[in-house]
């Protein structure tokens, strides 16, 4: 098969890997993507947290079941459901990755996704991708409560927020217990309140 070589954030990373200890621990590698059913590609905005960490601003996601239009439609549906200006499309691509994997594992899920995408396009006057933000929101709201809507929304919760790319974009440093907690790591770093008196804020005790 023909391959595409790109420097990319590892969109297809597994969920069983331990969370990184800091934003600097994000794995950014060069990988070869097979031309499957589709490949979503994009760029990180210059100056964004992920772009500052990455060796390249390019990212890519190989799709094994969905085609490009279907993958892009699900990506934009995720952005409509959970809009974050600070989250790049590379993070929303994790939603597409998980839905594509679910479709690969179950023919019924693949059918549900394709029928749902077709309904989105119909509700958006023929093309969800070409519709404006207000029309997209109206189309998505019209499907609220349906199995397709529930599937995509349910995947959003973990796909968009439980990953190191989102941690970097939101400035979350990850778990702290293995580093001794937050007492000496940011707990007393408030800069928008006056310093309390020594009596009101005794130093931590490590007995």
Backbone as a chain_set.jsonl record, in Angstrom:
{"seq": "XXXXXXXXXXXXXXXXXXXXXXXXXXXXXXXXXXXXXXXXXXXXXXXXXXXXXXXXXXXXXXXXXXXXXXXXXXXXXXXXXXXXXXXXXXXXXXXXXXXXXXXXXXXXXXXXXXXXXXXXXXXXXXXXXXXXXXXXXXXXXXXXXXXXXXXXXXXXXXXXXXXXXXXXXXXXXXXXXXXXXXXXXXXXXXXXXXXXXXXXXXXXXXX", "coords": {"N": [[0.832, -1.193, 0.0], [0.367, 2.298, -0.615], [2.147, 4.779, 1.193], [1.949, 7.538, 3.511], [4.123, 9.855, 4.723], [4.36, 11.676, 7.598], [5.065, 14.206, 9.99], [3.612, 14.023, 13.025], [1.217, 14.518, 15.686], [0.495, 11.73, 17.716], [-2.329, 10.669, 16.852], [-3.64, 8.23, 16.856], [-3.135, 7.03, 19.294], [-3.133, 4.702, 22.079], [-5.644, 4.056, 24.648], [-4.824, 2.815, 26.89], [-2.426, 3.617, 27.837], [-0.337, 5.114, 30.357], [-1.126, 8.278, 31.86], [0.629, 11.276, 30.944], [3.237, 12.834, 32.88], [3.569, 15.521, 32.685], [2.94, 18.346, 30.498], [5.105, 18.384, 28.825], [5.721, 15.765, 28.45], [4.277, 14.718, 26.379], [4.044, 12.542, 23.683], [5.519, 13.021, 20.629], [5.806, 12.1, 17.443], [7.263, 10.765, 14.352], [5.366, 9.171, 12.004], [4.26, 6.53, 9.778], [1.49, 6.569, 7.766], [-0.96, 4.385, 6.608], [-2.84, 4.388, 3.607], [-6.002, 4.163, 4.187], [-9.502, 3.829, 4.446], [-9.948, 6.53, 4.688], [-8.2, 9.624, 5.379], [-7.781, 12.002, 7.77], [-6.441, 15.22, 7.961], [-4.553, 17.992, 9.245], [-3.543, 21.24, 10.536], [-1.794, 22.615, 13.318], [-2.481, 25.572, 15.139], [-0.253, 28.277, 14.921], [1.776, 29.123, 17.655], [0.06, 28.048, 19.55], [-0.467, 25.954, 22.52], [0.012, 23.192, 21.855], [1.304, 23.404, 19.397], [3.669, 24.598, 20.137], [4.91, 22.537, 21.415], [5.178, 20.541, 19.521], [7.161, 18.945, 16.942], [6.391, 19.507, 14.43], [3.735, 21.273, 12.797], [1.814, 19.764, 11.64], [-0.829, 17.304, 11.655], [-2.287, 14.025, 11.562], [-4.802, 11.562, 10.88], [-5.554, 8.262, 10.394], [-8.317, 6.688, 8.919], [-10.261, 3.793, 9.243], [-12.742, 2.764, 8.718], [-14.663, 4.802, 8.232], [-15.161, 7.339, 5.684], [-13.44, 10.272, 4.389], [-15.242, 12.52, 4.329], [-17.264, 11.659, 6.069], [-15.803, 11.347, 8.435], [-14.904, 14.012, 8.856], [-17.364, 15.262, 9.174], [-18.278, 14.145, 11.597], [-16.285, 15.12, 13.252], [-16.81, 17.889, 13.162], [-19.375, 17.845, 14.218], [-18.806, 17.091, 16.829], [-17.438, 19.39, 17.63], [-19.525, 21.177, 17.511], [-21.213, 20.193, 19.518], [-19.58, 20.335, 21.816], [-18.153, 23.04, 22.063], [-14.99, 24.548, 21.905], [-12.847, 27.099, 21.694], [-10.149, 27.021, 22.19], [-9.344, 24.433, 21.762], [-7.72, 22.517, 19.365], [-8.452, 21.121, 16.085], [-7.136, 18.713, 16.049], [-7.522, 17.537, 18.542], [-10.279, 17.111, 18.552], [-10.249, 15.222, 16.594], [-9.651, 12.925, 17.94], [-12.108, 12.078, 18.876], [-13.275, 11.257, 16.466], [-11.528, 9.19, 15.851], [-12.145, 7.308, 17.887], [-14.848, 6.783, 17.354], [-14.636, 5.758, 14.772], [-13.189, 3.44, 15.317], [-15.103, 2.074, 16.827], [-17.028, 1.67, 14.871], [-15.618, 0.002, 13.178], [-15.463, -2.268, 14.717], [-18.086, -3.082, 15.01], [-20.751, -3.749, 12.954], [-23.328, -2.768, 13.165], [-22.998, -0.392, 14.565], [-21.522, 1.043, 12.705], [-23.441, 1.33, 10.697], [-25.337, 2.859, 12.079], [-23.889, 5.229, 12.493], [-23.436, 6.104, 9.848], [-26.05, 6.46, 8.896], [-26.872, 8.405, 10.687], [-25.172, 10.52, 10.035], [-26.061, 11.012, 7.445], [-28.617, 11.945, 8.048], [-27.946, 14.28, 9.441], [-26.835, 15.782, 7.342], [-29.107, 16.075, 5.733], [-30.77, 17.589, 7.443], [-29.31, 19.868, 7.506], [-29.731, 21.157, 5.15], [-28.59, 19.703, 3.045], [-25.759, 19.605, 3.26], [-23.873, 19.226, 6.007], [-21.285, 20.045, 6.519], [-20.94, 22.285, 4.906], [-22.704, 24.04, 5.952], [-23.577, 26.912, 7.98], [-22.566, 27.948, 11.337], [-24.836, 28.348, 12.993], [-26.838, 26.91, 11.646], [-25.774, 24.358, 11.741], [-25.86, 23.889, 14.515], [-28.624, 23.902, 14.909], [-29.354, 21.666, 13.402], [-28.054, 19.59, 14.808], [-29.299, 19.825, 17.317], [-31.844, 19.059, 16.591], [-31.637, 16.345, 16.494], [-31.385, 15.475, 19.03], [-31.445, 13.142, 21.678], [-31.797, 10.92, 20.065], [-30.461, 7.672, 19.078], [-28.044, 7.929, 17.546], [-27.21, 10.571, 18.146], [-26.854, 10.311, 20.941], [-24.783, 8.432, 21.019], [-22.588, 9.784, 19.822], [-22.376, 12.067, 21.475], [-21.876, 10.807, 23.941], [-19.36, 9.619, 23.47], [-17.865, 11.916, 23.182], [-17.337, 12.903, 25.755], [-15.264, 11.378, 26.967], [-13.4, 11.131, 24.862], [-12.657, 13.757, 24.115], [-11.7, 14.985, 26.428], [-10.197, 13.31, 28.1], [-7.313, 13.029, 27.566], [-3.864, 13.617, 26.727], [-3.369, 15.699, 24.95], [-5.53, 17.463, 25.184], [-5.109, 18.101, 27.847], [-2.754, 19.601, 27.63], [-3.675, 21.747, 26.077], [-5.553, 22.938, 27.76], [-3.987, 23.551, 29.89], [-3.687, 21.794, 31.997], [-1.858, 19.862, 34.262], [-1.969, 17.192, 34.765], [-2.134, 14.152, 36.782], [-1.177, 14.459, 40.253], [-0.484, 13.066, 42.497], [1.605, 11.198, 42.44], [3.725, 12.862, 42.473], [3.854, 13.994, 44.904], [1.643, 15.518, 45.491], [-0.223, 18.666, 45.506], [0.588, 20.553, 47.358], [3.18, 21.639, 47.461], [3.39, 22.243, 44.842], [2.124, 24.407, 43.238], [-0.138, 24.905, 44.787], [0.001, 27.14, 46.428], [0.315, 29.258, 44.712], [-1.173, 31.503, 44.038], [-1.733, 34.565, 42.44], [-3.441, 36.649, 42.342], [-4.525, 37.391, 44.742], [-3.93, 39.001, 47.924], [-1.016, 38.225, 49.909], [-1.441, 36.011, 52.633], [-1.247, 36.393, 56.238], [1.511, 35.146, 58.231], [0.583, 33.679, 60.385], [-1.913, 32.871, 59.525], [-1.348, 31.226, 57.462], [0.435, 28.768, 57.886], [3.582, 27.034, 57.276], [3.711, 23.97, 55.317], [3.593, 20.808, 56.973], [5.877, 18.214, 57.183], [6.079, 15.569, 58.618]], "CA": [[0.0, 0.0, 0.0], [1.09, 3.557, -0.617], [2.197, 5.369, 2.521], [2.111, 8.975, 3.628], [4.972, 10.138, 5.855], [4.099, 12.993, 8.158], [5.34, 14.418, 11.404], [2.269, 14.237, 13.54], [0.831, 14.076, 17.012], [-0.017, 10.366, 17.551], [-3.778, 10.664, 17.016], [-4.128, 6.866, 17.072], [-2.566, 6.487, 20.517], [-4.031, 3.849, 22.843], [-6.175, 4.599, 25.893], [-4.301, 2.08, 28.031], [-1.143, 4.164, 28.23], [-0.468, 5.986, 31.506], [-1.157, 9.702, 31.563], [1.935, 11.877, 31.077], [3.398, 13.565, 34.125], [3.475, 16.942, 32.388], [2.692, 18.6, 29.084], [6.319, 18.108, 28.068], [5.84, 14.327, 28.226], [3.483, 14.316, 25.228], [4.854, 11.875, 22.671], [5.35, 13.591, 19.3], [6.666, 11.25, 16.645], [7.045, 10.654, 12.912], [4.804, 7.854, 11.735], [3.819, 6.292, 8.413], [0.065, 6.272, 7.757], [-1.462, 3.679, 5.44], [-4.039, 4.945, 2.994], [-7.147, 3.308, 4.434], [-10.724, 4.384, 3.88], [-9.779, 7.978, 4.627], [-7.187, 10.208, 6.255], [-8.001, 13.393, 8.134], [-5.18, 15.91, 8.21], [-4.724, 19.395, 9.58], [-2.402, 21.963, 11.091], [-1.968, 23.276, 14.6], [-2.307, 27.022, 15.049], [1.046, 28.754, 15.38], [1.732, 29.746, 18.964], [-0.805, 27.324, 20.484], [0.319, 25.082, 23.39], [0.467, 21.981, 21.179], [2.256, 23.763, 18.346], [4.942, 24.888, 20.784], [5.512, 21.269, 21.817], [5.324, 19.612, 18.402], [8.233, 19.188, 15.978], [5.74, 19.961, 13.213], [2.359, 21.672, 13.07], [0.901, 18.861, 10.929], [-1.34, 16.113, 12.318], [-3.031, 13.168, 10.641], [-5.529, 10.432, 11.456], [-6.013, 7.262, 9.427], [-9.644, 6.126, 9.158], [-10.338, 2.425, 8.741], [-14.122, 2.453, 8.333], [-15.306, 6.004, 7.712], [-14.415, 8.079, 4.678], [-13.034, 11.605, 4.828], [-16.395, 13.38, 4.572], [-17.928, 11.178, 7.278], [-14.949, 11.688, 9.561], [-14.939, 15.459, 9.056], [-18.692, 15.605, 9.689], [-18.3, 13.798, 13.017], [-15.404, 16.07, 13.928], [-17.514, 19.157, 13.306], [-20.479, 17.636, 15.148], [-18.212, 17.163, 18.157], [-17.154, 20.797, 17.936], [-20.82, 21.82, 17.744], [-21.705, 19.742, 20.808], [-18.683, 20.799, 22.863], [-17.293, 24.045, 21.416], [-13.867, 25.135, 22.651], [-11.967, 27.798, 20.761], [-8.755, 26.696, 22.483], [-9.036, 23.063, 21.364], [-7.537, 22.376, 17.919], [-9.138, 19.989, 15.459], [-6.407, 17.485, 16.368], [-8.147, 16.926, 19.715], [-11.582, 16.599, 18.112], [-9.988, 14.038, 15.788], [-9.686, 11.765, 18.825], [-13.498, 11.616, 18.848], [-13.452, 10.529, 15.207], [-10.769, 7.943, 15.983], [-12.881, 6.363, 18.719], [-16.061, 6.381, 16.641], [-14.202, 4.918, 13.658], [-12.848, 2.142, 15.896], [-16.356, 1.417, 17.193], [-17.656, 1.248, 13.624], [-14.846, -1.131, 12.667], [-15.728, -3.437, 15.553], [-19.493, -3.478, 15.0], [-21.422, -3.294, 11.737], [-24.498, -1.995, 13.552], [-22.537, 0.959, 14.899], [-21.159, 1.692, 11.442], [-24.704, 1.693, 10.044], [-25.917, 3.949, 12.858], [-23.128, 6.444, 12.225], [-23.658, 6.566, 8.469], [-27.424, 6.96, 8.805], [-26.923, 9.643, 11.435], [-24.503, 11.545, 9.232], [-26.982, 11.342, 6.353], [-29.674, 12.772, 8.623], [-27.364, 15.599, 9.699], [-26.741, 16.48, 6.065], [-30.47, 16.432, 5.319], [-31.247, 18.657, 8.305], [-28.502, 21.06, 7.237], [-29.989, 21.55, 3.757], [-27.785, 18.976, 2.079], [-24.359, 19.425, 3.643], [-23.558, 19.717, 7.336], [-19.976, 20.689, 6.478], [-21.04, 23.576, 4.239], [-23.661, 24.876, 6.678], [-23.031, 27.828, 8.969], [-22.578, 27.468, 12.716], [-26.204, 28.342, 13.519], [-27.573, 25.814, 10.995], [-25.232, 23.123, 12.303], [-26.404, 23.725, 15.859], [-30.032, 23.55, 14.761], [-29.424, 20.281, 12.924], [-27.66, 18.703, 15.908], [-30.358, 19.873, 18.325], [-33.005, 18.33, 16.079], [-31.415, 14.912, 16.67], [-31.16, 15.203, 20.451], [-32.176, 12.0, 22.218], [-31.738, 9.782, 19.162], [-29.283, 6.828, 19.335], [-26.85, 8.506, 16.928], [-26.835, 11.717, 18.961], [-26.371, 9.826, 22.233], [-23.499, 7.773, 20.811], [-21.545, 10.776, 19.59], [-22.215, 12.875, 22.69], [-21.243, 9.982, 24.962], [-17.946, 9.48, 23.15], [-17.209, 13.217, 23.355], [-16.93, 13.145, 27.138], [-13.95, 10.795, 27.203], [-12.482, 11.354, 23.743], [-12.166, 15.134, 24.054], [-11.133, 15.518, 27.668], [-9.303, 12.373, 28.782], [-6.132, 12.802, 26.737], [-2.804, 14.565, 27.046], [-3.43, 16.882, 24.098], [-6.457, 18.391, 25.838], [-4.436, 18.583, 29.055], [-1.825, 20.667, 27.24], [-4.43, 22.896, 25.585], [-6.217, 23.585, 28.885], [-3.022, 23.88, 30.925], [-3.765, 20.835, 33.101], [-0.591, 19.145, 34.347], [-2.175, 15.778, 35.005], [-2.178, 13.693, 38.171], [-0.098, 15.014, 41.079], [-0.204, 12.257, 43.678], [2.918, 10.557, 42.349], [4.74, 13.908, 42.648], [3.748, 14.558, 46.239], [0.47, 16.369, 45.631], [-0.157, 20.059, 45.061], [0.975, 21.46, 48.432], [4.39, 22.367, 47.046], [3.381, 22.325, 43.385], [1.076, 25.258, 42.704], [-1.243, 25.171, 45.711], [0.14, 28.474, 46.989], [0.804, 30.126, 43.637], [-2.138, 32.544, 43.689], [-1.122, 35.877, 42.209], [-4.483, 37.661, 42.284], [-4.945, 37.705, 46.101], [-2.789, 39.389, 48.765], [-0.446, 37.15, 50.716], [-1.983, 35.963, 54.0], [-0.251, 36.5, 57.3], [2.185, 33.907, 58.549], [-0.27, 32.939, 61.303], [-3.041, 32.306, 58.795], [-0.865, 30.261, 56.462], [1.685, 28.131, 58.344], [4.206, 26.181, 56.257], [3.267, 22.575, 55.408], [4.364, 19.955, 57.906], [6.243, 16.91, 56.627], [6.61, 14.85, 59.771]], "C": [[0.87, 1.248, 0.0], [1.054, 4.162, 0.772], [2.37, 6.865, 2.431], [2.956, 9.23, 4.859], [4.718, 11.549, 6.334], [4.634, 13.038, 9.578], [4.026, 14.799, 12.046], [2.153, 13.892, 15.004], [0.208, 12.693, 16.853], [-1.512, 10.272, 17.826], [-4.292, 9.275, 17.36], [-3.562, 6.235, 18.333], [-3.592, 5.681, 21.288], [-4.49, 4.512, 24.132], [-5.557, 3.916, 27.104], [-2.955, 2.598, 28.482], [-1.328, 5.082, 29.434], [-0.442, 7.444, 31.101], [0.229, 10.295, 31.753], [2.018, 12.672, 32.37], [3.395, 15.056, 33.907], [3.243, 17.112, 30.903], [3.915, 18.27, 28.25], [6.489, 16.634, 27.754], [4.981, 13.834, 27.074], [4.403, 13.714, 24.169], [4.534, 12.45, 21.291], [6.329, 12.887, 18.375], [6.384, 11.376, 15.161], [6.531, 9.261, 12.648], [4.324, 7.756, 10.293], [2.375, 5.831, 8.438], [-0.337, 5.551, 6.473], [-2.688, 4.393, 4.896], [-5.181, 3.951, 3.173], [-8.368, 3.885, 3.755], [-10.61, 5.891, 3.727], [-8.684, 8.423, 5.568], [-7.554, 11.663, 6.509], [-6.661, 14.023, 8.462], [-5.459, 17.368, 8.524], [-3.465, 19.992, 10.149], [-2.767, 22.55, 12.438], [-1.708, 24.764, 14.44], [-0.955, 27.422, 15.622], [0.89, 29.449, 16.722], [0.84, 29.061, 19.971], [0.051, 26.39, 21.342], [0.848, 23.836, 22.693], [1.485, 22.285, 20.101], [3.633, 24.053, 18.936], [5.668, 23.614, 21.196], [5.881, 20.382, 20.638], [6.516, 19.954, 17.509], [7.698, 19.673, 14.64], [4.315, 20.358, 13.567], [1.342, 20.747, 12.396], [0.431, 17.729, 11.835], [-2.141, 15.315, 11.305], [-3.675, 12.014, 11.385], [-5.989, 9.508, 10.343], [-7.374, 6.729, 9.848], [-9.729, 4.75, 8.516], [-11.737, 2.042, 8.266], [-14.797, 3.632, 7.657], [-14.486, 6.614, 6.581], [-14.141, 9.495, 5.181], [-14.222, 12.492, 5.184], [-17.121, 12.972, 5.845], [-17.115, 11.537, 8.52], [-14.982, 13.171, 9.876], [-16.285, 15.896, 9.616], [-18.79, 15.299, 11.176], [-17.407, 14.728, 13.821], [-16.125, 17.387, 14.185], [-18.754, 19.027, 14.191], [-19.973, 17.694, 16.58], [-17.92, 18.591, 18.568], [-18.445, 21.569, 18.185], [-21.372, 21.462, 19.114], [-20.9, 20.321, 21.966], [-17.704, 21.814, 22.272], [-16.23, 24.609, 22.355], [-12.942, 25.8, 21.638], [-10.512, 27.417, 20.966], [-8.366, 25.28, 22.08], [-8.866, 22.977, 19.856], [-8.294, 21.174, 17.385], [-8.441, 18.671, 15.765], [-6.996, 16.787, 17.58], [-9.515, 16.367, 19.348], [-11.412, 15.367, 17.22], [-9.948, 12.774, 16.638], [-11.099, 11.196, 18.93], [-13.741, 10.779, 17.601], [-12.732, 9.191, 15.271], [-11.563, 6.895, 16.759], [-14.165, 5.879, 18.046], [-15.732, 5.474, 15.46], [-13.856, 3.517, 14.15], [-14.107, 1.376, 16.285], [-17.085, 0.901, 15.957], [-16.948, 0.04, 13.026], [-15.196, -2.408, 13.426], [-17.163, -3.944, 15.446], [-20.205, -2.885, 13.793], [-22.656, -2.457, 12.061], [-24.143, -0.562, 13.904], [-22.164, 1.723, 13.642], [-22.415, 2.163, 10.708], [-25.358, 2.879, 10.759], [-25.213, 5.272, 12.571], [-23.421, 6.98, 10.825], [-25.075, 7.115, 8.29], [-27.571, 8.283, 9.559], [-26.282, 10.792, 10.685], [-25.395, 11.978, 8.076], [-28.115, 12.224, 6.854], [-29.17, 14.181, 8.928], [-27.289, 16.412, 8.416], [-28.116, 16.936, 5.577], [-31.0, 17.618, 6.134], [-30.502, 19.97, 8.082], [-28.61, 21.475, 5.767], [-29.013, 20.93, 2.765], [-26.35, 18.721, 2.47], [-24.101, 20.058, 5.001], [-22.247, 20.499, 7.321], [-20.042, 22.077, 5.854], [-21.966, 24.543, 4.968], [-22.944, 25.804, 7.649], [-23.197, 27.283, 10.374], [-23.995, 27.363, 13.273], [-27.011, 27.178, 12.935], [-27.075, 24.471, 11.519], [-25.817, 22.863, 13.688], [-27.861, 23.303, 15.8], [-30.191, 22.098, 14.325], [-29.099, 19.301, 14.036], [-28.749, 18.675, 16.978], [-31.589, 19.096, 17.885], [-32.882, 16.828, 16.291], [-31.22, 14.519, 18.127], [-32.058, 14.062, 20.935], [-32.17, 10.777, 21.336], [-30.463, 8.97, 19.421], [-27.992, 7.388, 18.743], [-26.332, 9.676, 17.758], [-26.219, 11.256, 20.283], [-25.005, 9.157, 22.106], [-22.375, 8.792, 20.672], [-21.309, 11.616, 20.839], [-21.517, 12.08, 23.786], [-19.755, 9.817, 24.724], [-17.187, 10.78, 23.38], [-16.613, 13.371, 24.744], [-15.534, 12.595, 27.418], [-12.958, 11.131, 26.095], [-11.862, 12.744, 23.774], [-11.383, 15.557, 25.281], [-10.144, 14.591, 28.359], [-8.114, 12.024, 27.895], [-5.124, 13.916, 26.981], [-2.799, 15.8, 26.156], [-4.373, 17.925, 24.684], [-5.84, 18.947, 27.111], [-3.519, 19.754, 28.716], [-2.576, 21.92, 26.814], [-5.084, 23.668, 26.731], [-5.254, 23.98, 30.001], [-3.076, 22.969, 32.138], [-2.511, 19.983, 33.112], [-0.74, 17.662, 34.629], [-2.194, 15.441, 36.486], [-0.981, 14.219, 38.955], [0.306, 14.106, 42.231], [1.185, 11.627, 43.636], [4.061, 11.562, 42.482], [4.657, 14.569, 44.015], [2.567, 15.481, 46.436], [0.733, 17.797, 45.196], [0.348, 21.029, 46.126], [2.196, 22.292, 48.052], [4.476, 22.517, 45.531], [2.171, 23.132, 42.895], [-0.038, 25.609, 43.656], [-1.21, 26.6, 46.243], [0.648, 29.477, 45.948], [-0.18, 31.217, 43.225], [-1.439, 33.888, 43.537], [-2.149, 36.999, 42.236], [-5.104, 37.966, 43.642], [-3.736, 38.128, 46.918], [-2.287, 38.209, 49.577], [-1.042, 37.168, 52.115], [-0.861, 36.129, 55.019], [0.359, 35.139, 57.584], [1.335, 33.04, 59.467], [-1.42, 32.233, 60.572], [-2.615, 31.236, 57.806], [0.468, 29.676, 56.897], [2.266, 27.249, 57.254], [3.727, 24.747, 56.396], [4.186, 21.76, 56.29], [4.616, 18.6, 57.249], [6.895, 16.108, 57.738], [6.964, 13.412, 59.44]], "O": [[1.973, 1.251, 0.548], [0.038, 4.07, 1.461], [2.86, 7.401, 1.437], [2.548, 8.855, 5.958], [4.845, 12.506, 5.571], [4.652, 12.027, 10.28], [3.397, 15.783, 11.657], [2.907, 13.061, 15.511], [-0.56, 12.497, 15.911], [-1.922, 9.846, 18.906], [-5.281, 9.148, 18.082], [-3.514, 5.009, 18.431], [-4.791, 5.935, 21.175], [-3.827, 5.409, 24.653], [-5.738, 4.38, 28.23], [-2.387, 2.064, 29.434], [-2.351, 5.76, 29.54], [0.193, 7.808, 30.111], [0.952, 9.858, 32.648], [1.003, 13.129, 32.895], [3.231, 15.806, 34.869], [3.334, 16.154, 30.136], [3.781, 17.911, 27.08], [7.297, 16.27, 26.9], [4.956, 12.632, 26.81], [5.418, 14.309, 23.807], [3.392, 12.371, 20.839], [7.541, 13.054, 18.505], [5.407, 12.002, 14.75], [7.171, 8.276, 13.016], [4.019, 8.768, 9.661], [2.058, 4.816, 9.058], [-0.083, 6.047, 5.376], [-3.482, 4.941, 5.661], [-5.312, 3.005, 2.396], [-8.291, 4.373, 2.627], [-11.11, 6.465, 2.76], [-8.285, 7.675, 6.46], [-7.629, 12.462, 5.576], [-5.84, 13.427, 9.16], [-6.484, 17.914, 8.116], [-2.434, 19.324, 10.235], [-3.913, 22.935, 12.67], [-0.819, 25.169, 13.692], [-0.563, 26.951, 16.69], [-0.015, 30.263, 16.908], [0.843, 29.439, 21.143], [1.171, 26.058, 20.955], [1.998, 23.451, 22.903], [2.428, 21.52, 19.903], [4.651, 23.782, 18.298], [6.893, 23.604, 21.314], [6.794, 19.562, 20.739], [6.844, 21.129, 17.34], [8.45, 20.187, 13.812], [3.746, 19.84, 14.528], [0.136, 20.929, 12.566], [1.186, 17.246, 12.679], [-2.617, 15.859, 10.309], [-3.154, 11.545, 12.397], [-6.728, 9.923, 9.451], [-7.564, 6.357, 11.006], [-9.315, 4.568, 7.372], [-11.892, 1.095, 7.495], [-15.436, 3.471, 6.617], [-13.27, 6.435, 6.519], [-14.565, 9.864, 6.276], [-14.214, 13.147, 6.227], [-17.55, 13.829, 6.618], [-17.667, 11.974, 9.529], [-15.078, 13.553, 11.043], [-16.345, 16.804, 10.445], [-19.327, 16.102, 11.939], [-17.738, 15.085, 14.952], [-16.062, 17.936, 15.285], [-19.146, 19.992, 14.847], [-20.624, 18.274, 17.449], [-18.13, 18.965, 19.722], [-18.463, 22.509, 18.979], [-21.934, 22.314, 19.801], [-21.465, 20.747, 22.973], [-16.549, 21.478, 22.009], [-16.533, 25.082, 23.451], [-12.326, 25.121, 20.817], [-9.718, 27.478, 20.027], [-7.18, 24.952, 22.056], [-9.788, 23.334, 19.123], [-8.726, 20.312, 18.15], [-9.078, 17.618, 15.744], [-6.976, 15.558, 17.645], [-9.876, 15.273, 19.783], [-12.332, 14.557, 17.103], [-10.179, 11.677, 16.132], [-11.277, 9.984, 19.058], [-14.348, 9.711, 17.676], [-13.251, 8.177, 14.805], [-11.648, 5.738, 16.346], [-14.526, 4.707, 18.154], [-16.468, 4.528, 15.179], [-14.18, 2.525, 13.498], [-14.176, 0.162, 16.095], [-17.686, -0.173, 15.986], [-17.583, -0.837, 12.442], [-15.221, -3.495, 12.849], [-17.433, -5.104, 15.756], [-20.256, -1.666, 13.629], [-22.994, -1.538, 11.315], [-24.884, 0.369, 13.587], [-22.456, 2.914, 13.523], [-22.445, 3.266, 10.162], [-25.872, 3.793, 10.113], [-25.86, 6.309, 12.424], [-23.63, 8.18, 10.648], [-25.271, 8.12, 7.608], [-28.303, 9.173, 9.126], [-26.793, 11.912, 10.698], [-25.478, 13.165, 7.761], [-28.53, 13.152, 6.16], [-29.879, 15.161, 8.701], [-27.637, 17.593, 8.402], [-28.267, 18.048, 5.071], [-31.605, 18.536, 5.581], [-30.996, 21.045, 8.425], [-27.686, 22.071, 5.213], [-28.651, 21.553, 1.767], [-25.77, 17.717, 2.056], [-24.11, 21.282, 5.133], [-22.11, 21.499, 8.025], [-19.274, 22.96, 6.237], [-22.009, 25.729, 4.642], [-21.832, 25.513, 8.088], [-23.881, 26.282, 10.585], [-24.32, 26.39, 13.953], [-27.78, 26.536, 13.65], [-27.866, 23.549, 11.718], [-26.221, 21.741, 13.995], [-28.288, 22.437, 16.563], [-31.063, 21.386, 14.824], [-29.785, 18.292, 14.196], [-29.084, 17.606, 17.489], [-32.301, 18.536, 18.719], [-33.882, 16.11, 16.274], [-30.924, 13.362, 18.427], [-33.254, 14.02, 20.647], [-32.506, 9.688, 21.801], [-29.483, 9.516, 19.929], [-26.945, 7.322, 19.388], [-25.136, 9.755, 18.038], [-25.175, 11.764, 20.693], [-24.161, 9.301, 22.991], [-21.338, 8.677, 21.325], [-20.162, 11.852, 21.218], [-20.658, 12.616, 24.486], [-18.966, 9.869, 25.668], [-16.007, 10.76, 23.731], [-15.515, 13.905, 24.898], [-14.713, 13.271, 28.037], [-11.787, 11.39, 26.376], [-10.674, 12.899, 23.491], [-10.492, 16.401, 25.186], [-9.32, 15.063, 29.143], [-7.928, 10.867, 27.518], [-5.486, 15.02, 27.389], [-2.282, 16.843, 26.556], [-4.068, 19.118, 24.688], [-6.018, 20.123, 27.428], [-3.503, 20.767, 29.416], [-2.167, 23.032, 27.147], [-5.167, 24.895, 26.691], [-5.646, 24.662, 30.949], [-2.568, 23.327, 33.201], [-2.132, 19.434, 32.078], [0.257, 16.946, 34.723], [-2.26, 16.328, 37.337], [0.1, 14.404, 38.397], [1.327, 14.345, 42.876], [1.862, 11.531, 44.659], [5.224, 11.174, 42.592], [5.309, 15.584, 44.261], [2.491, 16.167, 47.455], [1.766, 18.104, 44.601], [0.524, 22.213, 45.837], [2.238, 23.499, 48.292], [5.526, 22.879, 45.0], [1.298, 22.594, 42.214], [-0.819, 26.519, 43.378], [-2.255, 27.204, 46.483], [1.337, 30.438, 46.292], [-0.026, 31.801, 42.153], [-0.656, 34.296, 44.394], [-1.785, 38.172, 42.161], [-6.087, 38.702, 43.721], [-2.625, 37.672, 46.649], [-3.051, 37.297, 49.895], [-1.141, 38.232, 52.726], [0.32, 36.016, 54.69], [-0.206, 34.107, 57.223], [1.35, 31.814, 59.356], [-1.839, 31.142, 60.957], [-3.434, 30.43, 57.364], [1.513, 30.033, 56.354], [1.531, 26.762, 56.395], [3.366, 24.335, 57.498], [5.394, 21.991, 56.346], [3.682, 17.926, 56.815], [8.119, 15.984, 57.79], [7.426, 12.674, 60.311]]}, "num_chains": 1, "name": "protein.A"}
